[in-house]
Tab-separated table of C-alpha atoms and ligand atoms in Angstrom:
chain	number	residue	atom	x	y	z
F	1	MET	CA	31.408	78.041	99.901
F	2	ASP	CA	34.183	75.093	100.100
F	3	ALA	CA	36.395	74.256	103.278
F	4	PHE	CA	39.465	72.159	103.420
F	5	LEU	CA	39.441	68.920	105.851
F	6	VAL	CA	42.882	68.604	106.789
F	7	THR	CA	43.413	65.592	109.013
F	8	GLY	CA	47.044	65.458	110.962
F	9	PRO	CA	49.533	64.968	112.193
F	10	SER	CA	51.527	64.215	108.763
F	11	ARG	CA	55.091	64.260	107.783
F	12	LEU	CA	55.352	65.727	104.268
F	13	SER	CA	58.071	64.488	101.981
F	14	GLY	CA	58.456	64.686	97.941
F	15	THR	CA	58.756	67.244	95.292
F	16	VAL	CA	56.095	69.889	94.247
F	17	ARG	CA	56.445	72.562	91.343
F	18	ALA	CA	55.831	75.936	91.857
F	19	ALA	CA	53.247	77.811	89.455
F	20	GLY	CA	53.728	81.368	87.836
F	21	ALA	CA	53.667	84.041	90.451
F	22	LYS	CA	50.181	85.585	91.001
F	23	ASN	CA	51.658	88.825	91.669
F	24	ALA	CA	53.652	88.986	88.642
F	25	ALA	CA	50.663	87.655	86.219
F	26	LEU	CA	48.346	90.090	87.170
F	27	PRO	CA	50.613	93.143	86.312
F	28	ALA	CA	51.653	91.479	83.049
F	29	MET	CA	47.961	90.850	82.126
F	30	ALA	CA	47.394	94.476	82.680
F	31	ALA	CA	50.191	95.374	80.594
F	32	ALA	CA	48.278	93.861	77.425
F	33	LEU	CA	46.300	97.152	77.755
F	34	LEU	CA	49.275	98.981	76.428
F	35	THR	CA	49.387	97.637	72.816
F	36	ASP	CA	46.846	96.748	69.838
F	37	GLU	CA	48.954	93.445	69.185
F	38	PRO	CA	48.356	90.348	71.199
F	39	LEU	CA	50.266	89.327	74.336
F	40	VAL	CA	51.162	85.782	75.141
F	41	LEU	CA	51.844	85.036	78.622
F	42	GLU	CA	53.130	81.308	79.559
F	43	ASP	CA	52.425	79.846	82.891
F	44	ALA	CA	50.048	82.377	84.297
F	45	PRO	CA	48.778	80.403	87.209
F	46	ASP	CA	45.260	78.956	87.239
F	47	LEU	CA	43.950	80.942	90.173
F	48	ALA	CA	40.862	83.055	91.238
F	49	ASP	CA	42.773	86.380	91.163
F	50	VAL	CA	43.792	85.407	87.498
F	51	LYS	CA	40.186	84.763	86.408
F	52	THR	CA	39.218	88.039	87.899
F	53	MET	CA	41.874	90.051	85.876
F	54	ARG	CA	40.507	88.005	82.570
F	55	THR	CA	36.928	89.194	83.553
F	56	LEU	CA	38.070	92.666	84.215
F	57	LEU	CA	40.129	92.769	80.643
F	58	ALA	CA	36.994	90.887	79.285
F	59	GLY	CA	34.826	93.677	80.321
F	60	MET	CA	37.010	96.354	78.440
F	61	GLY	CA	36.776	94.629	75.093
F	62	VAL	CA	40.022	92.572	75.563
F	63	SER	CA	39.207	89.057	74.477
F	64	PRO	CA	41.205	86.575	76.825
F	65	ARG	CA	42.169	83.040	75.206
F	66	GLY	CA	44.055	80.224	76.382
F	67	SER	CA	45.760	79.321	79.728
F	68	GLY	CA	48.602	77.915	81.365
F	69	ALA	CA	51.701	76.510	79.548
F	70	THR	CA	50.218	76.564	76.187
F	71	GLY	CA	49.991	80.398	76.992
F	72	LEU	CA	47.352	82.780	77.916
F	73	VAL	CA	46.592	85.245	74.862
F	74	LEU	CA	45.408	88.888	75.637
F	75	ASP	CA	44.422	91.079	72.468
F	76	ALA	CA	43.635	94.594	73.494
F	77	SER	CA	43.192	95.837	69.426
F	78	ARG	CA	39.428	96.666	70.427
F	79	VAL	CA	39.441	98.207	73.830
F	80	THR	CA	35.450	99.527	74.079
F	81	SER	CA	35.773	100.423	78.031
F	82	THR	CA	38.156	102.138	80.156
F	83	GLU	CA	36.241	101.270	83.394
F	84	ALA	CA	37.038	98.959	86.088
F	85	PRO	CA	33.961	98.519	88.064
F	86	TYR	CA	33.383	98.400	91.828
F	87	ASP	CA	32.152	94.685	91.498
F	88	LEU	CA	35.199	93.362	90.496
F	89	VAL	CA	37.884	95.737	92.220
F	90	ARG	CA	36.159	95.095	95.583
F	91	THR	CA	36.933	91.315	95.118
F	92	MET	CA	40.558	91.845	94.050
F	93	ARG	CA	42.264	95.529	94.596
F	94	ALA	CA	45.030	94.366	92.052
F	95	SER	CA	42.555	95.765	89.732
F	96	ILE	CA	44.023	99.084	90.158
F	97	LEU	CA	46.868	97.975	87.739
F	98	VAL	CA	44.902	98.911	85.024
F	99	LEU	CA	44.698	102.700	85.971
F	100	GLY	CA	48.329	103.211	84.539
F	101	PRO	CA	48.020	101.438	81.302
F	102	LEU	CA	44.340	102.814	80.561
F	103	LEU	CA	45.708	106.438	81.153
F	104	ALA	CA	48.644	106.165	78.861
F	105	ARG	CA	47.056	104.448	76.266
F	106	PHE	CA	43.824	106.018	75.840
F	107	GLY	CA	44.294	109.134	78.048
F	108	GLU	CA	41.259	108.183	80.595
F	109	ALA	CA	40.298	105.731	83.062
F	110	ARG	CA	37.656	105.097	85.570
F	111	VAL	CA	38.751	102.808	88.281
F	112	SER	CA	36.681	101.878	91.368
F	113	LEU	CA	38.303	102.621	94.586
F	114	PRO	CA	39.322	99.416	96.026
F	115	GLY	CA	38.201	99.867	99.832
F	116	GLY	CA	39.563	98.291	102.718
F	117	CYS	CA	40.326	94.557	103.224
F	118	ALA	CA	41.273	92.086	106.041
F	119	ILE	CA	44.723	92.834	106.195
F	120	GLY	CA	44.488	96.927	106.708
F	121	VAL	CA	43.005	99.959	105.127
F	122	ARG	CA	45.244	99.698	102.029
F	123	PRO	CA	44.831	103.278	100.474
F	124	VAL	CA	45.571	103.897	97.010
F	125	ASP	CA	46.561	107.863	97.436
F	126	LEU	CA	50.398	106.856	95.809
F	127	HIS	CA	48.865	105.509	92.771
F	128	ILE	CA	47.001	108.660	92.445
F	129	MET	CA	49.757	110.878	93.359
F	130	ALA	CA	52.087	109.258	90.752
F	131	MET	CA	49.354	109.660	87.987
F	132	GLU	CA	49.131	113.072	88.919
F	133	ALA	CA	52.591	113.518	88.586
F	134	LEU	CA	52.561	111.990	85.093
F	135	GLY	CA	50.367	114.728	84.214
F	136	ALA	CA	46.956	113.078	84.587
F	137	ARG	CA	44.000	114.903	86.296
F	138	VAL	CA	42.519	112.795	88.883
F	139	ALA	CA	38.968	113.449	90.846
F	140	VAL	CA	37.555	111.102	93.444
F	141	GLU	CA	33.968	110.990	92.783
F	142	LYS	CA	31.060	108.607	93.963
F	143	GLY	CA	33.380	105.929	94.933
F	144	TYR	CA	35.797	106.092	91.747
F	145	ILE	CA	38.850	107.199	90.688
F	146	HIS	CA	38.352	109.306	87.414
F	147	ALA	CA	41.564	110.155	85.914
F	148	TYR	CA	42.247	111.950	82.221
F	149	VAL	CA	45.110	113.432	80.572
F	150	SER	CA	43.810	116.704	78.875
F	151	ARG	CA	43.021	116.652	75.315
F	152	VAL	CA	45.246	117.878	72.298
F	153	GLY	CA	42.797	119.319	69.368
F	154	SER	CA	40.635	115.952	68.773
F	155	ARG	CA	43.359	113.367	70.112
F	156	HIS	CA	43.473	112.299	73.625
F	157	GLY	CA	46.627	113.761	75.345
F	158	ARG	CA	49.614	111.884	76.329
F	159	LEU	CA	51.313	111.537	80.139
F	160	SER	CA	54.713	113.060	80.540
F	161	GLY	CA	57.572	111.459	82.108
F	162	ALA	CA	58.199	112.885	85.553
F	163	ARG	CA	60.271	112.164	88.573
F	164	ILE	CA	58.352	110.207	91.111
F	165	ALA	CA	59.673	109.563	94.835
F	166	PHE	CA	57.577	107.428	96.769
F	167	PRO	CA	57.479	108.072	100.433
F	168	THR	CA	56.708	104.524	101.131
F	169	VAL	CA	57.631	101.414	99.055
F	170	THR	CA	54.684	100.424	96.943
F	171	VAL	CA	54.577	97.144	94.882
F	172	THR	CA	51.696	97.874	92.780
F	173	GLY	CA	52.186	101.516	92.945
F	174	THR	CA	55.843	101.082	91.351
F	175	GLU	CA	54.140	98.714	88.825
F	176	ASN	CA	51.070	101.160	87.725
F	177	VAL	CA	54.389	104.055	87.045
F	178	LEU	CA	56.091	101.490	84.966
F	179	LEU	CA	52.939	100.708	83.151
F	180	ALA	CA	51.964	104.449	82.397
F	181	ALA	CA	55.516	105.759	81.705
F	182	ALA	CA	56.365	103.245	79.189
F	183	LEU	CA	54.005	104.998	76.749
F	184	ALA	CA	54.698	108.624	78.296
F	185	GLU	CA	56.356	111.274	76.393
F	186	GLY	CA	59.924	111.443	77.989
F	187	ARG	CA	61.821	110.088	80.772
F	188	THR	CA	60.287	108.844	84.315
F	189	THR	CA	62.490	108.229	87.124
F	190	ILE	CA	61.053	106.040	89.956
F	191	GLU	CA	62.994	106.869	93.411
F	192	ASN	CA	62.440	104.519	96.212
F	193	ALA	CA	60.941	101.803	94.074
F	194	ALA	CA	59.724	98.389	95.130
F	195	ARG	CA	62.438	95.946	94.559
F	196	GLU	CA	60.282	92.847	94.494
F	197	PRO	CA	61.325	90.379	91.671
F	198	GLU	CA	57.648	90.868	90.269
F	199	VAL	CA	58.557	94.495	89.481
F	200	ALA	CA	61.512	93.171	87.628
F	201	ASP	CA	59.645	90.445	85.460
F	202	LEU	CA	57.086	93.401	84.571
F	203	ALA	CA	60.172	95.467	83.726
F	204	ARG	CA	61.634	92.585	81.372
F	205	LEU	CA	57.822	92.279	79.889
F	206	LEU	CA	57.835	96.007	79.101
F	207	ALA	CA	61.246	95.752	77.325
F	208	ALA	CA	60.111	92.610	75.420
F	209	MET	CA	57.206	94.874	74.227
F	210	GLY	CA	59.661	97.697	73.208
F	211	ALA	CA	60.045	99.539	76.052
F	212	SER	CA	63.388	101.129	77.361
F	213	VAL	CA	63.415	100.513	81.566
F	214	GLN	CA	66.509	100.761	83.473
F	215	GLY	CA	67.381	99.710	87.238
F	216	ALA	CA	64.262	97.644	87.706
F	217	GLY	CA	64.945	95.174	90.815
F	218	THR	CA	66.797	98.374	92.450
F	219	SER	CA	65.377	101.347	93.981
F	220	THR	CA	65.862	103.642	91.375
F	221	ILE	CA	64.023	102.847	88.033
F	222	THR	CA	64.368	104.825	84.619
F	223	ILE	CA	61.916	104.437	81.835
F	224	GLU	CA	62.066	106.322	78.559
F	225	GLY	CA	58.469	106.545	77.141
F	226	ILE	CA	57.751	105.614	73.517
F	227	GLU	CA	54.883	106.270	71.371
F	228	ARG	CA	53.871	102.779	70.683
F	229	LEU	CA	54.431	99.337	72.168
F	230	HIS	CA	54.094	96.130	70.604
F	231	GLY	CA	53.079	92.530	71.609
F	232	THR	CA	55.356	89.538	72.216
F	233	ARG	CA	55.550	88.992	68.807
F	234	GLY	CA	56.480	84.954	68.678
F	235	VAL	CA	58.364	85.055	71.930
F	236	PRO	CA	55.837	84.859	74.617
F	237	HIS	CA	56.671	85.782	78.228
F	238	ALA	CA	57.316	83.228	80.682
F	239	ILE	CA	55.727	84.410	84.145
F	240	LEU	CA	58.188	84.143	86.886
F	241	PRO	CA	57.922	81.146	89.646
F	242	ASP	CA	55.728	82.035	92.662
F	243	ARG	CA	58.262	82.704	95.475
F	244	ILE	CA	55.486	82.780	98.054
F	245	GLU	CA	54.175	79.676	96.905
F	246	THR	CA	57.764	78.227	97.013
F	247	GLY	CA	58.139	79.372	100.568
F	248	THR	CA	54.381	78.234	101.728
F	249	TYR	CA	55.428	74.385	100.635
F	250	LEU	CA	58.827	74.424	102.312
F	251	ALA	CA	57.256	75.778	105.476
F	252	ALA	CA	54.668	73.330	105.054
F	253	GLY	CA	57.454	70.447	104.862
F	254	ALA	CA	59.300	72.338	107.850
F	255	ILE	CA	56.161	72.613	110.205
F	256	THR	CA	55.424	68.729	109.742
F	257	GLY	CA	59.352	67.922	110.307
F	258	GLY	CA	59.266	66.998	106.776
F	259	ASP	CA	61.762	67.340	103.537
F	260	VAL	CA	60.043	69.196	100.691
F	261	THR	CA	61.820	70.019	97.419
F	262	VAL	CA	60.204	72.697	95.035
F	263	THR	CA	61.067	72.748	91.469
F	264	ASN	CA	60.251	75.561	88.923
F	265	ALA	CA	61.557	77.923	91.998
F	266	ARG	CA	64.039	80.696	92.121
F	267	PRO	CA	65.942	80.430	95.373
F	268	ALA	CA	67.653	83.836	94.893
F	269	ASP	CA	64.241	85.434	95.202
F	270	LEU	CA	63.627	84.180	98.586
F	271	GLY	CA	67.010	84.846	100.378
F	272	SER	CA	65.521	86.527	103.660
F	273	PHE	CA	63.039	83.514	104.099
F	274	LEU	CA	65.523	80.933	103.498
F	275	GLY	CA	67.801	82.615	105.708
F	276	ALA	CA	64.822	82.418	108.646
F	277	LEU	CA	64.471	78.740	107.845
F	278	THR	CA	68.324	78.155	108.231
F	279	ALA	CA	68.041	80.123	111.509
F	280	ALA	CA	65.098	77.857	112.538
F	281	GLY	CA	67.360	74.947	112.171
F	282	VAL	CA	65.879	73.786	108.867
F	283	ASP	CA	68.622	72.259	106.301
F	284	VAL	CA	68.133	74.408	103.354
F	285	SER	CA	69.416	73.137	99.995
F	286	ARG	CA	69.317	74.883	96.668
F	287	GLY	CA	70.244	74.456	92.862
F	288	ASP	CA	69.204	76.131	89.704
F	289	GLY	CA	65.425	75.766	89.652
F	290	TRP	CA	65.025	73.999	92.552
F	291	VAL	CA	65.171	74.760	96.699
F	292	ARG	CA	64.665	72.020	99.559
F	293	ALA	CA	64.234	72.235	103.018
F	294	ALA	CA	64.586	69.302	105.442
F	295	ALA	CA	63.185	69.830	108.930
F	296	PRO	CA	64.798	68.705	112.268
F	297	GLU	CA	62.524	68.225	115.036
F	298	PRO	CA	61.585	70.478	116.921
F	299	LEU	CA	62.510	73.607	115.141
F	300	ARG	CA	64.371	76.677	116.867
F	301	ALA	CA	62.347	79.666	117.808
F	302	THR	CA	63.389	82.507	115.352
F	303	ASP	CA	62.491	86.202	115.187
F	304	VAL	CA	61.684	87.718	111.655
F	305	GLU	CA	60.623	91.121	110.753
F	306	THR	CA	58.832	92.047	107.465
F	307	ALA	CA	60.098	94.338	105.114
F	308	PRO	CA	59.898	95.205	101.694
F	309	HIS	CA	62.053	92.816	99.293
F	310	PRO	CA	64.567	91.851	99.814
F	311	GLY	CA	63.657	91.756	103.350
F	312	PHE	CA	61.431	89.143	104.750
F	313	PRO	CA	58.304	89.114	102.763
F	314	THR	CA	54.792	89.904	104.594
F	315	ASP	CA	53.077	87.448	102.446
F	316	LEU	CA	55.221	84.620	104.223
F	317	GLN	CA	54.494	85.831	107.771
F	318	ALA	CA	51.365	84.051	108.515
F	319	GLN	CA	53.114	80.819	107.300
F	320	PHE	CA	56.298	81.410	109.240
F	321	LEU	CA	54.336	82.215	112.470
F	322	ALA	CA	52.374	79.164	112.010
F	323	MET	CA	55.565	77.056	111.749
F	324	MET	CA	57.297	78.977	114.788
F	325	THR	CA	54.071	77.042	117.041
F	326	GLN	CA	56.342	74.180	116.641
F	327	ALA	CA	59.717	75.512	117.508
F	328	ARG	CA	61.275	75.320	120.711
F	329	GLY	CA	61.575	79.027	122.567
F	330	THR	CA	60.080	82.374	121.971
F	331	SER	CA	59.834	83.766	118.612
F	332	ARG	CA	58.879	87.291	117.857
F	333	ILE	CA	57.166	88.036	114.396
F	334	VAL	CA	56.982	91.844	113.684
F	335	GLU	CA	54.817	92.840	110.782
F	336	THR	CA	55.822	96.107	109.322
F	337	ILE	CA	54.197	96.517	106.046
F	338	PHE	CA	50.351	96.089	107.020
F	339	GLU	CA	48.795	97.059	110.216
F	340	ASN	CA	46.302	94.406	110.871
F	341	ARG	CA	47.901	91.045	109.324
F	342	PHE	CA	47.741	88.846	112.367
F	343	LEU	CA	44.154	87.781	112.100
F	344	HIS	CA	45.396	84.035	111.827
F	345	ALA	CA	46.870	84.384	115.246
F	346	GLY	CA	43.373	84.072	117.047
F	347	GLU	CA	43.009	81.031	115.049
F	348	LEU	CA	46.026	79.386	115.865
F	349	VAL	CA	45.209	79.827	119.300
F	350	ARG	CA	41.902	77.813	118.564
F	351	LEU	CA	44.234	74.958	117.349
F	352	GLY	CA	46.211	75.176	120.766
F	353	ALA	CA	49.085	77.706	119.934
F	354	ASP	CA	50.680	80.048	122.176
F	355	VAL	CA	50.547	83.424	120.303
F	356	ARG	CA	50.070	86.806	121.841
F	357	VAL	CA	49.798	89.743	119.424
F	358	GLU	CA	50.365	93.259	120.616
F	359	GLY	CA	50.335	95.891	118.140
F	360	ARG	CA	52.635	94.713	115.455
F	361	MET	CA	54.427	92.095	117.246
F	362	ALA	CA	53.499	88.761	117.749
F	363	THR	CA	55.043	86.564	120.309
F	364	VAL	CA	55.034	82.815	119.828
F	365	HIS	CA	56.081	80.492	122.587
F	366	GLY	CA	56.456	76.945	121.579
F	367	PRO	CA	56.513	73.983	120.822
F	368	SER	CA	52.558	73.637	121.125
F	369	ARG	CA	50.798	70.331	120.697
F	370	LEU	CA	48.050	71.461	118.079
F	371	GLN	CA	44.721	69.985	118.285
F	372	GLY	CA	42.539	70.131	115.157
F	373	ALA	CA	39.562	72.484	115.172
F	374	PRO	CA	37.322	74.263	112.697
F	375	VAL	CA	38.984	77.614	111.946
F	376	THR	CA	38.024	80.347	109.458
F	377	ALA	CA	40.323	81.708	106.941
F	378	SER	CA	40.302	85.715	107.105
F	379	ASP	CA	42.832	86.398	104.003
F	380	LEU	CA	44.703	84.363	101.419
F	381	ARG	CA	48.068	84.048	103.332
F	382	ALA	CA	46.480	83.518	106.811
F	383	SER	CA	44.400	80.836	105.176
F	384	ALA	CA	47.631	78.985	104.189
F	385	ALA	CA	48.851	79.249	107.348
F	386	LEU	CA	46.019	77.721	109.050
F	387	VAL	CA	46.131	75.007	106.748
F	388	LEU	CA	50.023	74.513	107.556
F	389	ALA	CA	49.009	74.597	111.499
F	390	GLY	CA	46.348	71.677	110.465
F	391	LEU	CA	48.940	69.491	108.994
F	392	ALA	CA	50.765	69.579	112.434
F	393	ALA	CA	47.630	69.306	114.457
F	394	GLU	CA	46.540	66.036	115.897
F	395	GLY	CA	42.789	65.177	114.485
F	396	PRO	CA	40.968	66.928	111.771
F	397	THR	CA	41.074	70.729	111.220
F	398	ARG	CA	38.198	72.122	109.111
F	399	VAL	CA	39.480	75.560	107.404
F	400	ARG	CA	36.629	77.451	106.375
F	401	ARG	CA	36.441	80.075	103.738
F	402	ILE	CA	38.880	78.552	101.379
F	403	TYR	CA	37.969	80.725	98.537
F	404	HIS	CA	40.707	82.995	100.061
F	405	LEU	CA	43.329	80.247	99.446
F	406	ASP	CA	41.863	79.834	95.896
F	407	ARG	CA	43.097	83.512	94.956
F	408	GLY	CA	46.639	82.753	95.212
F	409	TYR	CA	47.231	78.874	95.616
F	410	ALA	CA	46.522	76.574	92.577
F	411	ALA	CA	45.286	73.205	93.546
F	412	MET	CA	46.846	73.429	96.770
F	413	ASP	CA	45.048	70.311	98.100
F	414	HIS	CA	46.288	68.111	95.238
F	415	LYS	CA	49.905	69.514	95.807
F	416	LEU	CA	49.578	68.748	99.531
F	417	ARG	CA	48.304	65.335	98.917
F	418	SER	CA	51.221	64.561	96.627
F	419	LEU	CA	53.294	65.456	99.658
F	420	GLY	CA	51.628	62.785	101.769
F	421	ALA	CA	49.210	65.073	103.364
F	422	ALA	CA	45.490	64.288	104.191
F	423	VAL	CA	43.872	67.415	102.551
F	424	GLU	CA	40.421	67.227	101.213
F	425	ARG	CA	38.271	69.818	99.684
F	426	ILE	CA	34.817	69.792	100.934
F	427	PRO	CA	31.527	71.812	100.944
F	428	GLY	CA	31.107	74.097	103.664
I	1	LIG	N1	50.122	102.104	100.630
I	1	LIG	C1	49.856	103.389	100.701
I	1	LIG	N2	49.155	103.937	99.652
I	1	LIG	C2	49.321	103.283	98.507
I	1	LIG	C3	49.870	102.155	98.477
I	1	LIG	C4	50.385	101.174	99.377
I	1	LIG	O1	49.809	103.857	101.936
I	1	LIG	O2	48.673	103.892	97.722
I	1	LIG	C5	50.785	101.277	101.869
I	1	LIG	C6	49.969	100.119	102.067
I	1	LIG	O3	48.850	100.366	102.597
I	1	LIG	C7	51.151	99.016	102.796
I	1	LIG	C8	52.395	99.510	101.956
I	1	LIG	O4	52.083	100.873	101.549
I	1	LIG	O5	51.212	99.740	104.068
I	1	LIG	C9	53.036	98.602	100.980
I	1	LIG	O6	51.903	98.262	100.262
I	1	LIG	P1	52.067	97.787	98.624
I	1	LIG	O7	50.997	98.738	97.591
I	1	LIG	O8	53.427	97.441	98.255
I	1	LIG	O9	51.130	96.407	98.407
I	1	LIG	P2	50.377	96.147	97.345
I	1	LIG	O10	51.067	96.774	96.122
I	1	LIG	O11	48.890	96.496	97.366
I	1	LIG	C10	51.440	93.866	96.787
I	1	LIG	C11	50.990	92.249	96.637
I	1	LIG	C12	50.839	92.014	98.191
I	1	LIG	C13	51.745	91.991	99.266
I	1	LIG	C14	52.152	93.537	98.762
I	1	LIG	C15	53.359	93.648	99.760
I	1	LIG	C16	50.182	92.308	94.685
I	1	LIG	C17	49.015	92.315	93.383
I	1	LIG	N3	50.077	92.236	95.803
I	1	LIG	O12	50.258	94.615	97.239
I	1	LIG	O13	50.328	90.567	97.984
I	1	LIG	O14	51.382	91.885	100.214
I	1	LIG	O15	52.645	93.968	97.636
I	1	LIG	O16	54.351	92.882	99.552
I	1	LIG	O17	51.309	92.159	94.063
I	1	LIG	C18	48.982	88.460	98.584
I	1	LIG	O18	49.549	87.943	97.418
I	1	LIG	O19	48.698	87.864	99.523
I	1	LIG	C19	49.126	90.066	98.810
I	1	LIG	C20	48.410	90.554	99.504
C-alpha cells in the first residue's frame, strides 16, 4: 500500500493540465454497453476507477483497448454476461451505472448491491425505483439487484418510457435513467434531474450515438427512446475536463499562498467554487480553457455549503476545508449531500488544525500553524485534503492509504512536483 510523503511548507506556482473527468468517463464507458458498434473515448483518465470499469466491462465480454489521448475503444458487440459481481462493485460504487444499459439492451442485469462506504450509507433505492418506473421488474436477492424486462415471445422485452421525478437529486441515478431511456420505447421525462456537467457530457455522447435528448444540464430532461444506437463512428467522444481535479490544484495553490494555473479547464463548470475562492481573497482569473488562482496571505475565512450543481460541489468540500485552516477567522463548512463526509477533519486536527465537527457542519478557526505528521486517508477527496494540508505544514507529512487518491487523481505526485512541491510516493 503506497503512501505520499509531502514535505512542506512549499509555495506552488506554475501550470498543470487537468485530465478528463473520472465522473464523466465512467458513465461514458457504461454507454458502450448500449451498442454493438465500437465506442471511442478520448482523454479517459489513467485512474484506478477507470481500470475497474474496464475490468467490469471486460468480464461482460467487452474488449477494452487503448487509452488516453489516442482513445479508449470499447466494443460491446459480443456481450457474454450481464452481471456486475460484488468483488468489483464493492471497490467502485459507480459500477451501478451498468444497470440501465444492460437492462435496456439485453432485458436483464444482475448487479451487486454496493454497500456502504466511508462517506455514508449511499443507498441505490432511487436507481431501482427508476428502473421499475421504466417497466423493469426488480428483486433484491442475496446481495444482488436482479432486474429484468418481461419477455415478449422469444425476445427479451424492452423498457418503456416514463415520467421519473427524483425526490433527491442523484447524479449517477440521473445518468442510469439517461442510459436506459435511450433504448426504451417512447418518451422519458426526468424531473429534478442532476444538472452536473458530467450528466450533460453523457447526453452529448448519447446524442452522438443517435439518441434524442433534450434539456441535459437543466433539471428536466426528455429522452425519446430509439431501437438501436450506433457507435462513435470516426468521431471520438472527448471526455470533458475534470472540474474537481481543476479545483483541487487551485486549492493546492491557494493553501500554499501560491499561484497556479490549470489548463484544459472549463471555468464555467466551477462557478460556485471559484466564487468561494474569490470570497476567500484569492485572485481568480479565467479564459477559454484555463483558470488561474493567485493567493494572498493569509486567506479570508469563508463559509460554504455543499449543494447539487450549480452549488458548491461536495467533491471539493474537503479540499476547501483544508484551505480554510490557513484563513484568518472562522469558517463554517456545511455538507448537505453526504451524512459522513468530514473524516478528514480529525486527521487535519492531527496536523494542528482547529476544526470542530457537529452534525453536518464543520467550524474551522484559522490560520493554524500546521505541522507534518502521519495521517491516514479515508476516501478519495479526504486524501486530497490531507495532501493539501501537508503542502502547507512544516516538515514531513506521510499520507497513508493513497490508493484512495489513485482512484481519482492521475499522477498527482508528478503534477504537484511540477508546481514546486516536495511530494514522493513511497511504500507503506
Ligand atoms: N441517494 C439516495 N438513493 C439513491 C441514490 C442517491 O438516497 O438511490 C442519495 C445519496 O446517498 C446522497 C445523495 O442522494 O445523499 C446524492 O448522491 P448521488 O447519487 O448524486 O451520488 P452518486 O451519483 O453516487 C456522484 C459522484 C460522486 C459525487 C456525488 C455528488 C460519480 C461516479 N460519483 O455520486 O463523486 O460526490 O455524485 O456530487 O459520478 C467522487 O468523485 O469523489 C465522488 C464521490
